[in-house]
Short mmCIF file of C-alpha atoms in Angstrom, two decimals:
data_model
loop_
_atom_site.label_atom_id
_atom_site.label_comp_id
_atom_site.label_asym_id
_atom_site.label_seq_id
_atom_site.Cartn_x
_atom_site.Cartn_y
_atom_site.Cartn_z
CA UNK A 1 134.48 94.67 86.22
CA UNK A 2 135.71 94.71 89.79
CA UNK A 3 139.38 94.42 90.69
CA UNK A 4 139.45 92.28 93.81
CA UNK A 5 142.37 91.99 96.21
CA UNK A 6 142.66 88.34 97.22
CA UNK A 7 143.93 88.39 100.81
CA UNK A 8 145.58 84.99 100.33
CA UNK A 9 147.30 85.67 96.99
CA UNK A 10 148.06 89.25 98.04
CA UNK A 11 147.26 90.78 94.67
CA UNK A 12 144.38 92.47 92.85
CA UNK A 13 142.87 90.27 90.14
CA UNK A 14 139.87 90.80 87.79
CA UNK A 15 136.42 89.77 88.94
CA UNK A 16 136.13 86.94 86.39
CA UNK A 17 138.71 84.95 88.39
CA UNK A 18 136.27 84.87 91.31
CA UNK A 19 132.91 83.32 92.18
CA UNK A 20 130.41 85.22 94.30
CA UNK A 21 129.30 83.69 97.58
CA UNK A 22 126.61 86.07 98.83
CA UNK A 23 126.34 87.82 102.18
CA UNK A 24 129.06 86.97 104.71
CA UNK A 25 128.89 86.30 108.44
CA UNK A 26 125.63 84.30 108.32
CA UNK A 27 126.30 81.51 110.75
CA UNK A 28 124.50 78.18 110.36
CA UNK A 29 122.61 77.52 113.61
CA UNK A 30 124.74 75.21 115.74
CA UNK A 31 121.77 72.95 116.50
CA UNK A 32 119.37 73.09 113.49
CA UNK A 33 116.69 70.98 115.16
CA UNK A 34 116.52 73.42 118.06
CA UNK A 35 115.61 76.50 116.02
CA UNK A 36 112.08 77.41 114.86
CA UNK A 37 110.99 77.31 111.21
CA UNK A 38 111.01 81.08 111.31
CA UNK A 39 114.64 81.27 112.39
CA UNK A 40 115.64 78.60 109.88
CA UNK A 41 113.94 80.53 107.05
CA UNK A 42 115.84 83.66 108.09
CA UNK A 43 119.12 81.74 108.06
CA UNK A 44 118.38 80.25 104.61
CA UNK A 45 116.68 83.04 102.70
CA UNK A 46 116.43 86.42 104.41
CA UNK A 47 119.26 88.84 103.63
CA UNK A 48 120.10 92.40 104.66
CA UNK A 49 120.53 93.52 101.00
CA UNK A 50 121.85 96.94 102.09
CA UNK A 51 122.32 100.03 99.95
CA UNK A 52 125.74 100.83 101.34
CA UNK A 53 128.45 98.76 102.99
CA UNK A 54 127.98 95.00 102.56
CA UNK A 55 130.20 92.21 103.88
CA UNK A 56 130.17 89.43 101.29
CA UNK A 57 131.96 86.20 100.45
CA UNK A 58 134.02 85.62 97.33
CA UNK A 59 135.95 82.55 96.24
CA UNK A 60 139.10 82.83 94.15
CA UNK A 61 138.18 79.84 91.98
CA UNK A 62 140.70 80.52 89.19
CA UNK A 63 143.45 81.35 91.69
CA UNK A 64 144.10 79.93 95.12
CA UNK A 65 140.58 78.46 95.33
CA UNK A 66 139.95 79.86 98.80
CA UNK A 67 136.95 81.67 100.27
CA UNK A 68 137.50 85.12 101.73
CA UNK A 69 135.39 88.11 102.72
CA UNK A 70 135.02 91.50 101.13
CA UNK A 71 133.52 94.76 102.38
CA UNK A 72 132.03 96.67 99.44
CA UNK A 73 129.83 99.74 98.99
CA UNK A 74 126.88 98.44 96.96
CA UNK A 75 126.01 101.88 95.59
CA UNK A 76 129.43 102.77 94.16
CA UNK A 77 130.74 99.17 93.92
CA UNK A 78 133.97 100.39 95.56
CA UNK A 79 135.74 97.70 97.55
CA UNK A 80 136.50 99.02 101.02
CA UNK A 81 138.50 96.04 102.29
CA UNK A 82 139.09 92.34 101.76
CA UNK A 83 139.93 90.01 104.63
CA UNK A 84 140.46 86.33 105.30
CA UNK A 85 137.66 83.92 106.15
CA UNK A 86 137.20 83.67 109.91
CA UNK A 87 138.30 87.27 110.54
CA UNK A 88 135.68 89.69 111.81
CA UNK A 89 134.23 92.45 109.68
CA UNK A 90 136.55 95.49 109.68
CA UNK A 91 135.29 98.47 111.65
CA UNK A 92 134.35 101.30 109.28
CA UNK A 93 136.12 104.01 111.25
CA UNK A 94 137.96 107.06 109.98
CA UNK A 95 140.27 104.89 107.91
CA UNK A 96 137.36 103.14 106.21
CA UNK A 97 135.68 106.43 105.39
CA UNK A 98 138.93 107.68 103.89
CA UNK A 99 139.40 104.62 101.72
CA UNK A 100 135.90 105.06 100.35
CA UNK A 101 136.85 108.42 98.78
CA UNK B 1 89.78 113.98 76.83
CA UNK B 2 89.37 110.58 75.23
CA UNK B 3 91.53 109.46 72.35
CA UNK B 4 89.08 108.87 69.52
CA UNK B 5 88.91 109.38 65.78
CA UNK B 6 86.79 112.51 66.24
CA UNK B 7 89.07 114.05 68.86
CA UNK B 8 92.24 113.26 66.90
CA UNK B 9 90.70 114.90 63.81
CA UNK B 10 89.48 117.96 65.74
CA UNK B 11 92.85 118.41 67.45
CA UNK B 12 94.66 118.08 64.14
CA UNK B 13 92.65 121.10 62.87
CA UNK B 14 93.90 123.05 65.93
CA UNK B 15 97.54 121.99 65.32
CA UNK B 16 97.28 119.65 68.33
CA UNK B 17 97.35 122.60 70.71
CA UNK B 18 94.25 121.59 72.66
CA UNK B 19 95.31 118.29 74.24
CA UNK B 20 95.16 118.55 78.05
CA UNK B 21 97.88 117.18 80.36
CA UNK B 22 97.54 113.42 80.71
CA UNK B 23 97.66 113.35 84.51
CA UNK B 24 97.51 115.88 87.33
CA UNK B 25 100.63 116.88 89.26
CA UNK B 26 99.10 117.54 92.71
CA UNK B 27 100.60 118.61 96.02
CA UNK B 28 100.42 115.80 98.58
CA UNK B 29 97.46 115.91 100.99
CA UNK B 30 97.94 115.32 104.73
CA UNK B 31 96.27 111.90 104.63
CA UNK B 32 95.06 109.22 102.21
CA UNK B 33 93.17 105.93 102.55
CA UNK B 34 96.09 104.13 100.95
CA UNK B 35 99.59 105.00 99.80
CA UNK B 36 101.53 103.14 97.10
CA UNK B 37 105.30 103.62 97.27
CA UNK B 38 106.71 103.46 93.74
CA UNK B 39 105.15 104.84 90.54
CA UNK B 40 106.42 102.26 88.11
CA UNK B 41 104.11 100.14 85.99
CA UNK B 42 103.19 97.80 88.85
CA UNK B 43 102.52 100.63 91.34
CA UNK B 44 100.46 102.68 88.88
CA UNK B 45 98.49 99.61 87.80
CA UNK B 46 97.79 98.88 91.47
CA UNK B 47 96.46 102.41 91.99
CA UNK B 48 94.40 102.20 88.78
CA UNK B 49 92.67 98.95 89.81
CA UNK B 50 92.21 100.18 93.41
CA UNK B 51 90.25 103.13 92.01
CA UNK B 52 88.44 101.30 89.24
CA UNK B 53 87.56 97.93 90.77
CA UNK B 54 87.54 98.62 94.51
CA UNK B 55 86.26 102.22 94.64
CA UNK B 56 89.32 103.32 96.60
CA UNK B 57 90.10 106.69 95.00
CA UNK B 58 91.64 108.54 97.96
CA UNK B 59 95.02 107.03 97.05
CA UNK B 60 98.48 108.51 96.58
CA UNK B 61 101.31 107.00 94.55
CA UNK B 62 104.69 108.28 95.78
CA UNK B 63 107.66 108.28 93.42
CA UNK B 64 111.18 109.42 94.29
CA UNK B 65 112.00 110.24 90.67
CA UNK B 66 109.59 110.54 87.76
CA UNK B 67 106.87 108.00 86.99
CA UNK B 68 108.01 105.05 84.92
CA UNK B 69 111.64 106.14 85.26
CA UNK B 70 112.94 103.04 87.00
CA UNK B 71 112.75 99.47 85.75
CA UNK B 72 109.55 100.26 83.82
CA UNK B 73 111.66 102.32 81.42
CA UNK B 74 114.66 99.97 81.47
CA UNK B 75 113.26 96.55 80.63
CA UNK B 76 113.21 94.82 77.25
CA UNK B 77 109.37 94.86 77.05
CA UNK B 78 108.88 91.12 76.58
CA UNK B 79 105.49 89.58 77.40
CA UNK B 80 104.86 85.84 77.80
CA UNK B 81 103.17 83.48 80.25
CA UNK B 82 104.97 80.15 79.64
CA UNK B 83 105.99 79.53 83.25
CA UNK B 84 106.30 76.00 84.60
CA UNK B 85 104.20 75.74 87.75
CA UNK B 86 100.42 76.11 87.84
CA UNK B 87 100.59 78.98 90.34
CA UNK B 88 102.90 81.04 88.12
CA UNK B 89 101.27 80.11 84.80
CA UNK B 90 97.90 81.22 86.24
CA UNK B 91 99.34 84.53 87.44
CA UNK B 92 101.22 85.36 84.23
CA UNK B 93 98.34 84.14 82.05
CA UNK B 94 96.01 86.45 84.00
CA UNK B 95 98.39 89.29 83.06
CA UNK B 96 98.58 88.17 79.42
CA UNK B 97 94.78 88.17 79.13
CA UNK B 98 94.72 91.73 80.51
CA UNK B 99 97.43 92.76 78.00
CA UNK B 100 95.22 91.60 75.13
CA UNK B 101 92.60 94.27 75.84
CA UNK B 102 94.72 96.81 77.73
CA UNK B 103 94.78 99.50 75.02
CA UNK B 104 90.97 99.49 74.88
CA UNK B 105 90.68 99.32 78.67
CA UNK B 106 92.94 102.35 79.18
CA UNK B 107 91.95 104.17 75.96
CA UNK B 108 95.71 104.46 75.50
CA UNK B 109 97.77 102.65 72.88
CA UNK B 110 100.23 100.43 74.77
CA UNK B 111 101.32 98.91 71.45
CA UNK B 112 100.88 95.32 72.63
CA UNK B 113 102.17 93.18 69.79
CA UNK B 114 101.69 89.39 70.09
CA UNK B 115 104.49 88.60 67.66
CA UNK B 116 105.54 85.35 69.32
CA UNK B 117 108.32 84.47 71.77
CA UNK B 118 110.84 81.80 70.76
CA UNK B 119 112.87 80.15 73.52
CA UNK B 120 115.84 78.34 72.01
CA UNK B 121 117.34 75.00 73.08
CA UNK B 122 121.03 74.23 72.53
CA UNK B 123 121.56 70.92 74.31
CA UNK B 124 119.63 67.88 75.54
CA UNK B 125 118.98 69.47 78.90
CA UNK B 126 117.41 72.51 77.23
CA UNK B 127 115.24 70.23 75.09
CA UNK B 128 114.01 68.28 78.10
CA UNK B 129 113.30 71.41 80.14
CA UNK B 130 111.71 73.14 77.14
CA UNK B 131 109.42 70.21 76.33
CA UNK B 132 108.46 69.88 79.97
CA UNK B 133 107.43 73.53 79.93
CA UNK B 134 105.44 73.02 76.71
CA UNK B 135 103.53 70.06 78.16
CA UNK B 136 102.94 71.73 81.53
CA UNK B 137 101.70 74.89 79.82
CA UNK B 138 99.32 73.05 77.52
CA UNK B 139 97.85 71.17 80.48
CA UNK B 140 97.38 74.53 82.23
CA UNK B 141 95.64 75.98 79.17
CA UNK B 142 98.58 78.22 78.18
CA UNK B 143 99.62 78.12 74.51
CA UNK B 144 103.14 76.81 73.92
CA UNK B 145 104.48 74.52 71.22
CA UNK B 146 107.70 72.74 70.29
CA UNK B 147 109.47 73.57 67.02
CA UNK B 148 112.28 71.86 65.12
CA UNK B 149 115.25 74.08 64.16
CA UNK B 150 113.84 74.33 60.60
CA UNK B 151 110.44 75.42 61.93
CA UNK B 152 112.14 77.94 64.20
CA UNK B 153 114.04 79.37 61.24
CA UNK B 154 110.82 79.59 59.22
CA UNK B 155 109.34 81.61 62.10
CA UNK B 156 112.46 83.75 62.57
CA UNK B 157 114.35 83.83 59.24
CA UNK B 158 117.51 85.55 60.52
CA UNK B 159 118.11 82.79 63.09
CA UNK B 160 121.27 80.77 62.50
CA UNK B 161 120.54 77.03 62.74
CA UNK B 162 123.91 75.81 61.42
CA UNK B 163 125.13 72.68 63.25
CA UNK B 164 128.82 73.67 63.26
CA UNK B 165 128.62 76.54 65.76
CA UNK B 166 129.53 76.38 69.44
CA UNK B 167 125.90 76.29 70.58
CA UNK B 168 123.72 75.03 67.71
CA UNK B 169 119.95 75.52 67.89
CA UNK B 170 118.42 72.05 68.20
CA UNK B 171 114.85 73.04 69.00
CA UNK B 172 112.70 75.85 70.33
CA UNK B 173 109.56 76.47 72.33
CA UNK B 174 107.19 79.03 70.83
CA UNK B 175 104.46 80.96 72.60
CA UNK B 176 102.60 82.68 69.76
CA UNK B 177 100.58 84.97 72.06
CA UNK B 178 103.76 86.29 73.65
CA UNK B 179 105.31 89.46 72.29
CA UNK B 180 106.13 93.00 73.29
CA UNK B 181 104.48 96.27 74.32
CA UNK B 182 105.66 99.86 74.66
CA UNK B 183 106.86 100.07 78.27
CA UNK B 184 106.52 103.86 78.69
CA UNK B 185 102.98 103.80 77.33
CA UNK B 186 101.98 101.24 79.95
CA UNK B 187 103.09 103.54 82.78
CA UNK B 188 101.54 106.59 81.10
CA UNK B 189 98.27 104.83 80.34
CA UNK B 190 97.84 103.60 83.90
CA UNK B 191 98.90 107.00 85.30
CA UNK B 192 96.34 108.76 83.11
CA UNK B 193 93.57 106.32 84.05
CA UNK B 194 94.38 106.44 87.77
CA UNK B 195 94.70 110.23 87.87
CA UNK B 196 91.34 110.66 86.08
CA UNK B 197 89.75 108.55 88.82
CA UNK B 198 91.14 110.76 91.60
CA UNK B 199 94.46 109.08 92.44
CA UNK B 200 97.23 111.59 93.31
CA UNK B 201 100.54 110.72 91.62
CA UNK B 202 103.24 112.58 93.56
CA UNK B 203 106.59 112.62 91.80
CA UNK B 204 109.93 113.77 93.23
CA UNK B 205 108.72 112.56 96.62
CA UNK B 206 110.99 110.00 98.24
CA UNK B 207 109.82 107.94 101.20
CA UNK B 208 112.32 108.34 104.02
CA UNK B 209 110.60 106.55 106.90
CA UNK B 210 107.47 104.56 107.73
CA UNK B 211 105.71 105.49 110.97
CA UNK B 212 103.94 102.86 113.08
CA UNK B 213 101.42 103.48 115.86
CA UNK B 214 101.32 101.98 119.36
CA UNK B 215 99.68 98.76 118.08
CA UNK B 216 102.47 98.31 115.53
CA UNK B 217 100.30 99.14 112.52
CA UNK B 218 101.49 101.60 109.90
CA UNK B 219 100.24 105.15 110.35
CA UNK B 220 102.18 107.38 107.96
CA UNK B 221 104.98 107.70 105.44
CA UNK B 222 107.59 110.39 106.00
CA UNK B 223 108.77 111.80 102.72
CA UNK B 224 111.02 114.50 101.33
CA UNK B 225 107.79 116.52 100.95
CA UNK B 226 106.49 116.00 104.50
CA UNK B 227 104.66 113.28 106.40
CA UNK B 228 101.59 111.71 104.76
CA UNK B 229 99.21 109.64 106.88
CA UNK B 230 97.61 106.37 105.68
CA UNK B 231 96.31 103.19 107.31
CA UNK B 232 97.34 101.08 104.32
CA UNK B 233 100.71 101.22 102.59
CA UNK B 234 101.68 99.16 99.54
CA UNK B 235 105.39 98.90 98.76
CA UNK B 236 106.07 98.40 95.04
CA UNK B 237 109.69 99.53 94.96
CA UNK B 238 111.34 96.79 92.81
CA UNK B 239 115.12 96.79 93.41
CA UNK B 240 114.80 99.09 96.42
CA UNK B 241 112.16 97.00 98.23
CA UNK B 242 114.61 95.85 100.91
CA UNK B 243 115.53 99.48 101.61
CA UNK B 244 111.89 100.64 101.92
CA UNK B 245 110.81 97.59 103.96
CA UNK B 246 113.70 98.19 106.36
CA UNK B 247 112.00 101.51 107.20
CA UNK B 248 109.21 99.42 108.75
CA UNK B 249 111.68 97.02 110.32
CA UNK B 250 110.88 94.14 107.97
CA UNK B 251 113.72 92.00 106.59
CA UNK B 252 113.08 90.52 103.13
CA UNK B 253 114.22 87.36 101.30
CA UNK B 254 115.60 89.51 98.48
CA UNK B 255 118.89 90.37 96.85
CA UNK B 256 119.21 93.26 94.40
CA UNK B 257 121.29 92.81 91.25
CA UNK B 258 122.06 95.00 88.23
CA UNK B 259 120.49 93.70 85.02
CA UNK B 260 121.59 95.15 81.70
CA UNK B 261 120.07 95.80 78.30
CA UNK B 262 121.23 97.39 75.07
CA UNK B 263 119.72 98.84 71.91
CA UNK B 264 121.30 99.04 68.47
CA UNK B 265 121.08 101.72 65.84
CA UNK B 266 117.61 101.63 64.18
CA UNK B 267 117.26 99.56 61.01
CA UNK B 268 114.44 98.40 58.76
CA UNK B 269 112.26 95.51 60.02
CA UNK B 270 114.41 92.38 60.19
CA UNK B 271 113.39 90.60 63.40
CA UNK B 272 109.75 89.43 63.33
CA UNK B 273 109.54 87.97 66.83
CA UNK B 274 111.23 87.78 70.22
CA UNK B 275 113.98 85.16 70.52
CA UNK B 276 115.59 84.21 73.78
CA UNK B 277 118.22 81.74 74.82
CA UNK B 278 118.67 80.87 78.46
CA UNK B 279 121.77 78.74 77.95
CA UNK B 280 123.99 81.18 76.08
CA UNK B 281 122.15 83.98 77.68
CA UNK B 282 120.84 86.48 75.18
CA UNK B 283 117.53 87.70 73.96
CA UNK B 284 116.55 90.03 71.17
CA UNK B 285 113.55 91.71 69.58
CA UNK B 286 113.08 94.75 67.38
CA UNK B 287 111.25 97.85 68.55
CA UNK B 288 108.78 99.64 66.31
CA UNK B 289 111.40 102.40 66.00
CA UNK B 290 113.70 99.81 64.40
CA UNK B 291 116.23 99.38 67.20
CA UNK B 292 117.23 95.87 68.13
CA UNK B 293 116.46 95.52 71.84
CA UNK B 294 118.90 93.13 73.50
CA UNK B 295 118.75 91.79 77.03
CA UNK B 296 121.87 90.75 78.90
CA UNK B 297 122.38 89.00 82.22
CA UNK B 298 122.73 90.06 85.81
CA UNK B 299 126.06 90.75 87.42
CA UNK B 300 127.48 88.06 89.68
CA UNK B 301 127.27 90.26 92.78
CA UNK B 302 124.45 92.25 94.36
CA UNK B 303 124.59 95.98 93.80
CA UNK B 304 122.52 99.16 93.53
CA UNK B 305 124.86 100.77 90.99
CA UNK B 306 122.42 100.76 88.00
CA UNK B 307 125.26 99.97 85.59
CA UNK B 308 126.61 96.44 85.44
CA UNK B 309 129.90 95.08 84.16
CA UNK B 310 130.85 95.47 80.51
CA UNK B 311 131.97 91.83 80.30
CA UNK B 312 128.35 90.77 80.97
CA UNK B 313 127.05 92.78 78.00
CA UNK B 314 129.98 91.58 75.90
CA UNK B 315 129.14 87.96 76.62
CA UNK B 316 125.56 88.55 75.48
CA UNK B 317 126.66 90.25 72.25
CA UNK B 318 128.92 87.30 71.43
CA UNK B 319 125.89 85.02 71.74
CA UNK B 320 123.75 87.38 69.65
CA UNK B 321 126.39 87.45 66.89
CA UNK B 322 126.40 83.66 66.75
CA UNK B 323 122.60 83.32 66.77
CA UNK B 324 122.04 86.18 64.31
CA UNK B 325 125.19 86.55 62.17
CA UNK B 326 123.54 89.25 60.07
CA UNK B 327 123.76 91.76 62.96
CA UNK B 328 127.53 91.35 63.45
CA UNK B 329 128.48 94.75 62.04
CA UNK B 330 125.74 96.72 63.74
CA UNK B 331 126.59 99.35 66.34
CA UNK B 332 125.03 99.55 69.76
CA UNK B 333 123.58 102.93 70.64
CA UNK B 334 122.89 102.63 74.35
CA UNK B 335 123.63 100.27 77.21
CA UNK B 336 122.10 100.66 80.67
CA UNK B 337 121.34 98.80 83.87
CA UNK B 338 118.44 98.55 86.27
CA UNK B 339 118.31 97.09 89.77
CA UNK B 340 116.16 93.97 90.07
CA UNK B 341 115.08 92.31 93.31
CA UNK B 342 115.57 88.56 93.13
CA UNK B 343 113.89 86.03 95.45
CA UNK B 344 115.41 82.64 96.29
CA UNK B 345 112.79 80.83 94.13
CA UNK B 346 112.63 83.46 91.33
CA UNK B 347 108.91 83.97 91.98
CA UNK B 348 107.36 87.25 93.16
CA UNK B 349 105.99 88.11 96.60
CA UNK B 350 102.49 89.69 96.53
CA UNK B 351 101.46 89.66 100.12
CA UNK B 352 100.54 91.01 103.49
CA UNK B 353 103.48 91.46 105.84
CA UNK B 354 103.94 90.88 109.58
CA UNK B 355 103.24 94.64 110.02
CA UNK B 356 99.48 95.43 110.04
CA UNK B 357 98.49 97.68 107.12
CA UNK B 358 101.75 97.11 105.26
CA UNK B 359 101.58 95.22 101.94
CA UNK B 360 104.37 94.33 99.54
CA UNK B 361 104.56 93.49 95.84
CA UNK B 362 108.14 92.64 94.93
CA UNK B 363 110.59 89.97 93.88
CA UNK B 364 109.72 90.12 90.18
CA UNK B 365 113.44 89.80 89.58
CA UNK B 366 114.48 89.86 85.96
CA UNK B 367 110.98 89.50 84.47
CA UNK B 368 108.41 91.83 85.97
CA UNK B 369 107.30 93.84 82.95
CA UNK B 370 105.21 91.05 81.44
CA UNK B 371 103.18 90.80 84.65
CA UNK B 372 102.41 94.51 85.02
CA UNK B 373 98.60 94.45 84.52
CA UNK B 374 98.09 91.18 86.41
CA UNK B 375 100.39 92.21 89.24
CA UNK B 376 98.56 95.51 89.76
CA UNK B 377 95.19 93.80 89.49
CA UNK B 378 95.80 91.14 92.15
CA UNK B 379 97.77 93.47 94.42
CA UNK B 380 94.92 96.03 94.39
CA UNK B 381 92.57 93.24 95.51
CA UNK B 382 95.02 92.25 98.25
CA UNK B 383 95.26 95.83 99.57
CA UNK B 384 91.54 96.65 99.27
CA UNK B 385 90.24 93.45 100.91
CA UNK B 386 93.13 92.87 103.29
CA UNK B 387 93.22 89.29 102.00
CA UNK B 388 95.19 87.97 99.03
CA UNK B 389 93.54 87.61 95.62
CA UNK B 390 93.19 83.85 94.89
CA UNK B 391 95.87 84.10 92.18
CA UNK B 392 98.23 85.89 94.60
CA UNK B 393 97.56 83.52 97.50
CA UNK B 394 100.53 81.18 96.79
CA UNK B 395 102.96 84.11 96.52
CA UNK B 396 103.18 84.85 100.23
CA UNK B 397 106.12 85.88 102.35
CA UNK B 398 105.33 82.86 104.52
CA UNK B 399 106.29 80.36 101.79
CA UNK B 400 109.95 80.79 102.74
CA UNK B 401 109.07 79.54 106.23
CA UNK B 402 106.67 76.77 105.19
CA UNK B 403 108.87 75.59 102.33
CA UNK B 404 106.12 75.88 99.68
CA UNK B 405 108.46 77.54 97.20
CA UNK B 406 107.49 78.13 93.57
CA UNK B 407 110.76 77.42 91.81
CA UNK B 408 110.83 79.22 88.48
CA UNK B 409 114.59 79.45 88.02
CA UNK B 410 114.31 77.67 84.65
CA UNK B 411 111.47 79.88 83.39
CA UNK B 412 113.05 83.14 84.45
CA UNK B 413 115.12 83.08 81.23
CA UNK B 414 117.88 85.22 82.72
CA UNK B 415 120.82 83.27 84.06
CA UNK B 416 121.42 84.21 87.67
#
């Protein structure tokens, strides 16, 4: 079971308090009728599914109820960082590499 | 050497010292007509049918570990074909028909046992969905029938049908031709058959890149044992499909999740069939060794960790203890996870890709084992002819663009 740091509540809570929201930073096209079927399919269904760092959404349903983002290594399941919705994905620099140890 | 009464008797006289190796362990050649990436059941079956039915014997199957060591060796060995939509029922029924004669076909005992698969209903919604499946299956020519709780208990005597439990059994769908098979034997049987027909099975050989020529078509696979050229490449990499397809620059509609299973200590025969419950999420059968084989659910989040959370397995065992109170004091021997690739509509993708020469067979999600022979059979056709087999035709990559999805979320039996 993961221990997830909710950036709004400011504390680590067990995974069963949260609901998973899939890959993060997938923006809905601003004008859906302007994009091709191909682009719409990619927005709806196609995912990066990486073996490594993944930015994903979680919702603290049995806590504050808010959506936030999480950067996690999908091979080790280690959480690298959590950050508030609307913030950009943290840069995996030296600090990120260190926290993955 | 064939397995026959005469050969078994002769070998017994020689203390079984004369059996040859079951498949060759060759060094990779510089080039092949076709390369299959992934030597699990589906990949080996593909190679077998390429050689046997399409005369394509200059084929290599690349495997990063050992053959059958991935999801082929991790599943709960359940076979059934009671899927809702005509496209899926036809595909899984094709596989089931191949299962029925597979041991004879391969001259290898895959221990296919049509002991019946019970799918339990615990609420009105389950009953409606279950009956809809029964009717749809019967119209499609697939056997499936509806049982009362008493009939279900007569079929599976250790099933608890008491009304005063949290999730009482109020009905069940039964596919009598469903059952189990020995998963390792399926991989070994196909490997033996393919190798005898000239297919090179190259283990400990991980694909690291896919080369494309000036026209964009595939030209070679780079591996940990050197580059191997081929004009046709079939990717059958289950949970790692997204990773392998990314080597050719193709993004997939897949997410990979850990799926868990457990086995108990071995006991005398007590469980005559397979029973599964989608709602409280558990399924159980008994292996010929006597272990109870129990399937749990996927984790909530995508991962490649091959473990899975303990609370997921715990949840399943709670359900098992309520459905089968007699197993409450049994101990679990092993618990493991495999990585399954799940599509948005829970149906597989058996298709050509936007890259010329590159084919993919993936997205079997939580239930690929049952389809092994059929999957290999139709994928071999797709690779050999360059056009999809009629049964594989609906399972394209393009359906996510056109919207012609084949939604089998209810038939997948594993809660996602």
